[in-house]
C-alpha positions as a Python dict, from the first residue, in 0.01 Angstrom:
ca = {
    (1, 'M'): (0, 0, 0),
    (2, 'I'): (335, -185, 23),
    (3, 'D'): (320, -558, -84),
    (4, 'L'): (513, -731, 170),
    (5, 'L'): (558, -1045, -42),
    (6, 'H'): (725, -849, -322),
    (7, 'H'): (1079, -899, -210),
    (8, 'E'): (1028, -1266, -156),
    (9, 'H'): (826, -1346, -461),
    (10, 'Q'): (1096, -1175, -674),
    (11, 'R'): (1371, -1389, -529),
    (12, 'W'): (1159, -1705, -541),
    (13, 'Q'): (1099, -1650, -907),
    (14, 'N'): (1467, -1588, -958),
    (15, 'G'): (1548, -1937, -816),
    (16, 'R'): (1621, -1843, -461),
    (17, 'Q'): (1398, -2098, -287),
    (18, 'I'): (1517, -2065, 69),
    (19, 'V'): (1503, -1677, 143),
    (20, 'A'): (1560, -1592, 507),
    (21, 'G'): (1452, -1254, 646),
    (22, 'V'): (1655, -1128, 956),
    (23, 'D'): (1604, -832, 1196),
    (24, 'E'): (1700, -759, 1557),
    (25, 'A'): (1548, -605, 1875),
    (26, 'G'): (1721, -435, 2145),
    (27, 'R'): (2012, -212, 1998),
    (28, 'G'): (1905, 105, 2179),
    (29, 'P'): (1812, -6, 2546),
    (30, 'L'): (2027, 54, 2856),
    (31, 'A'): (2002, -300, 2977),
    (32, 'G'): (1948, -645, 2872),
    (33, 'P'): (2060, -839, 2539),
    (34, 'V'): (2020, -774, 2178),
    (35, 'V'): (1811, -1037, 2012),
    (36, 'A'): (1802, -1129, 1647),
    (37, 'A'): (1586, -1376, 1462),
    (38, 'A'): (1585, -1541, 1104),
    (39, 'V'): (1264, -1654, 945),
    (40, 'V'): (1224, -1866, 623),
    (41, 'F'): (889, -1894, 463),
    (42, 'P'): (776, -2150, 209),
    (43, 'P'): (784, -2030, -164),
    (44, 'S'): (430, -2108, -163),
    (45, 'L'): (325, -1831, 80),
    (46, 'S'): (61, -1605, -57),
    (47, 'D'): (-76, -1430, 248),
    (48, 'T'): (91, -1212, 500),
    (49, 'F'): (-172, -1296, 772),
    (50, 'G'): (-127, -938, 916),
    (51, 'I'): (258, -971, 973),
    (52, 'N'): (399, -627, 975),
    (53, 'D'): (699, -426, 1116),
    (54, 'S'): (680, -529, 1505),
    (55, 'K'): (701, -145, 1579),
    (56, 'K'): (379, -100, 1396),
    (57, 'L'): (195, -373, 1603),
    (58, 'S'): (51, -380, 1944),
    (59, 'P'): (210, -611, 2210),
    (60, 'K'): (-113, -815, 2175),
    (61, 'N'): (-82, -850, 1805),
    (62, 'R'): (281, -932, 1827),
    (63, 'E'): (205, -1215, 2082),
    (64, 'R'): (-84, -1334, 1850),
    (65, 'L'): (137, -1351, 1546),
    (66, 'K'): (452, -1509, 1705),
    (67, 'P'): (288, -1883, 1718),
    (68, 'L'): (124, -1814, 1380),
    (69, 'I'): (466, -1733, 1215),
    (70, 'E'): (618, -2033, 1397),
    (71, 'D'): (354, -2255, 1241),
    (72, 'I'): (377, -2139, 879),
    (73, 'A'): (752, -2088, 861),
    (74, 'L'): (987, -2348, 714),
    (75, 'A'): (1254, -2252, 963),
    (76, 'I'): (1317, -2003, 1249),
    (77, 'G'): (1642, -1926, 1428),
    (78, 'V'): (1708, -1686, 1705),
    (79, 'G'): (2030, -1536, 1839),
    (80, 'I'): (2084, -1375, 2178),
    (81, 'V'): (2383, -1173, 2271),
    (82, 'D'): (2401, -1047, 2637),
    (83, 'H'): (2491, -716, 2794),
    (84, 'V'): (2829, -846, 2900),
    (85, 'E'): (2935, -929, 2520),
    (86, 'I'): (2777, -600, 2413),
    (87, 'D'): (3003, -416, 2639),
    (88, 'R'): (3295, -626, 2531),
    (89, 'I'): (3260, -581, 2149),
    (90, 'N'): (3015, -296, 2111),
    (91, 'I'): (2639, -285, 2018),
    (92, 'L'): (2701, -295, 1646),
    (93, 'Q'): (2924, -608, 1643),
    (94, 'A'): (2698, -756, 1910),
    (95, 'T'): (2399, -709, 1672),
    (96, 'Y'): (2589, -884, 1391),
    (97, 'K'): (2689, -1161, 1601),
    (98, 'A'): (2316, -1209, 1714),
    (99, 'M'): (2227, -1219, 1352),
    (100, 'Q'): (2488, -1474, 1264),
    (101, 'I'): (2377, -1698, 1539),
    (102, 'A'): (2016, -1662, 1431),
    (103, 'V'): (2096, -1769, 1075),
    (104, 'Q'): (2309, -2056, 1205),
    (105, 'Q'): (2024, -2191, 1401),
    (106, 'L'): (1803, -2225, 1085),
    (107, 'S'): (1757, -2582, 996),
    (108, 'F'): (1802, -2500, 643),
    (109, 'T'): (2110, -2310, 476),
    (110, 'P'): (1941, -2004, 313),
    (111, 'D'): (2012, -1932, -57),
    (112, 'L'): (1972, -1572, 21),
    (113, 'V'): (1957, -1354, 349),
    (114, 'L'): (1759, -1037, 363),
    (115, 'I'): (1871, -814, 637),
    (116, 'D'): (1688, -506, 778),
    (117, 'G'): (1886, -189, 753),
    (118, 'R'): (2211, -95, 590),
    (119, 'G'): (2478, -311, 749),
    (120, 'I'): (2543, -672, 666),
    (121, 'P'): (2709, -926, 914),
    (122, 'D'): (2971, -1165, 785),
    (123, 'L'): (2761, -1454, 663),
    (124, 'E'): (2863, -1745, 423),
    (125, 'M'): (2580, -1700, 198),
    (126, 'P'): (2456, -1423, -13),
    (127, 'C'): (2295, -1121, 159),
    (128, 'E'): (2108, -822, 69),
    (129, 'S'): (2013, -520, 290),
    (130, 'I'): (1699, -351, 269),
    (131, 'I'): (1635, -13, 420),
    (132, 'K'): (1310, -24, 652),
    (133, 'G'): (1304, -395, 539),
    (134, 'D'): (1083, -471, 840),
    (135, 'S'): (802, -269, 664),
    (136, 'K'): (878, -386, 306),
    (137, 'S'): (941, -777, 341),
    (138, 'V'): (728, -1026, 518),
    (139, 'S'): (1029, -1242, 618),
    (140, 'I'): (1221, -958, 782),
    (141, 'A'): (881, -823, 937),
    (142, 'A'): (828, -1179, 1092),
    (143, 'A'): (1188, -1176, 1210),
    (144, 'S'): (1112, -850, 1376),
    (145, 'I'): (819, -984, 1557),
    (146, 'I'): (998, -1302, 1677),
    (147, 'A'): (1296, -1104, 1785),
    (148, 'K'): (1088, -840, 1972),
    (149, 'V'): (861, -1099, 2144),
    (150, 'T'): (1159, -1307, 2250),
    (151, 'R'): (1337, -1003, 2400),
    (152, 'D'): (1035, -877, 2585),
    (153, 'H'): (985, -1213, 2737),
    (154, 'I'): (1346, -1199, 2853),
    (155, 'M'): (1299, -856, 2992),
    (156, 'I'): (981, -964, 3179),
    (157, 'D'): (1173, -1229, 3332),
    (158, 'M'): (1438, -991, 3447),
    (159, 'H'): (1174, -783, 3602),
    (160, 'E'): (1103, -1076, 3837),
    (161, 'K'): (1478, -1047, 3953),
    (162, 'F'): (1507, -674, 3962),
    (163, 'P'): (1151, -535, 4021),
    (164, 'Q'): (1292, -202, 4126),
    (165, 'Y'): (1372, -107, 3763),
    (166, 'G'): (1036, -160, 3579),
    (167, 'F'): (1180, -384, 3311),
    (168, 'A'): (846, -528, 3243),
    (169, 'Q'): (715, -199, 3138),
    (170, 'H'): (1011, -38, 2945),
    (171, 'K'): (1206, -343, 2848),
    (172, 'G'): (1530, -166, 2932),
    (173, 'Y'): (1484, 144, 2721),
    (174, 'G'): (1590, 477, 2865),
    (175, 'T'): (1257, 618, 2969),
    (176, 'K'): (1217, 885, 3245),
    (177, 'K'): (1100, 615, 3497),
    (178, 'H'): (1399, 391, 3405),
    (179, 'I'): (1641, 670, 3447),
    (180, 'Q'): (1506, 768, 3781),
    (181, 'A'): (1516, 404, 3901),
    (182, 'I'): (1887, 403, 3804),
    (183, 'R'): (1931, 722, 4002),
    (184, 'E'): (1764, 556, 4300),
    (185, 'H'): (1906, 219, 4293),
    (186, 'G'): (2210, 234, 4081),
    (187, 'L'): (2296, -4, 3813),
    (188, 'S'): (2167, -356, 3804),
    (189, 'P'): (2382, -654, 3703),
    (190, 'I'): (2221, -657, 3352),
    (191, 'H'): (2266, -282, 3267),
    (192, 'R'): (2519, -207, 2977),
    (193, 'R'): (2822, -40, 3106),
    (194, 'S'): (2916, 84, 2771),
    (195, 'F'): (2592, 279, 2725),
    (196, 'R'): (2608, 630, 2886),
    (197, 'P'): (2307, 848, 2861),
    (198, 'R'): (2357, 1209, 2931),
    (199, 'A'): (2119, 1213, 3213),
    (200, 'L'): (2334, 942, 3403),
    (201, 'M'): (2689, 1039, 3309),
    (202, 'D'): (2774, 1107, 3660),
    (203, 'I'): (2664, 749, 3778),
    (204, 'Y'): (2863, 585, 3470),
    (205, 'D'): (3170, 792, 3544),
    (206, 'D'): (3178, 661, 3895),
    (207, 'L'): (3237, 309, 3735),
    (208, 'E'): (3573, 419, 3613),
}
């Protein structure tokens, strides 16, 4: 069983007292923003409280854990980059921008930032990438939960504005029902124009 506190304890013992975990949600959807979160836990943390990679948790458990994380974290930052900016600078750069905003929103300047994945955004403090970090680091896992729940709430709000697309169910991902809704209704104002799924190439080609 993976010890989700291992990475944090190792850094804390090496003198890095303010360690931020960073992760994102929403790189793959056809619509809506990409959201990143940064979470700093106290060095006294000795329990993970069931925190895990958001993808391994049910929506109910993610919703349960979000306020718990907010209660025990020293600081939390959230960065949101909308579909317009995603189309302007591409999804990778938009993801990095969301991560930068999330770290900037922290009330503490981290000694170290642990980031899920391979790529590292341009930050002023030391950073380390951890492959599959959301299942190896409690801080990154917590960030994945905050980012996922925050983005899900945004897409549920978008469902109220554009109910014909079913955003509350698929959160903008390219499900069969979502693809069919785009065929029936065209693109909504929050669809990413730079994302072009094969099943909808003709519709996106008409935008040119």
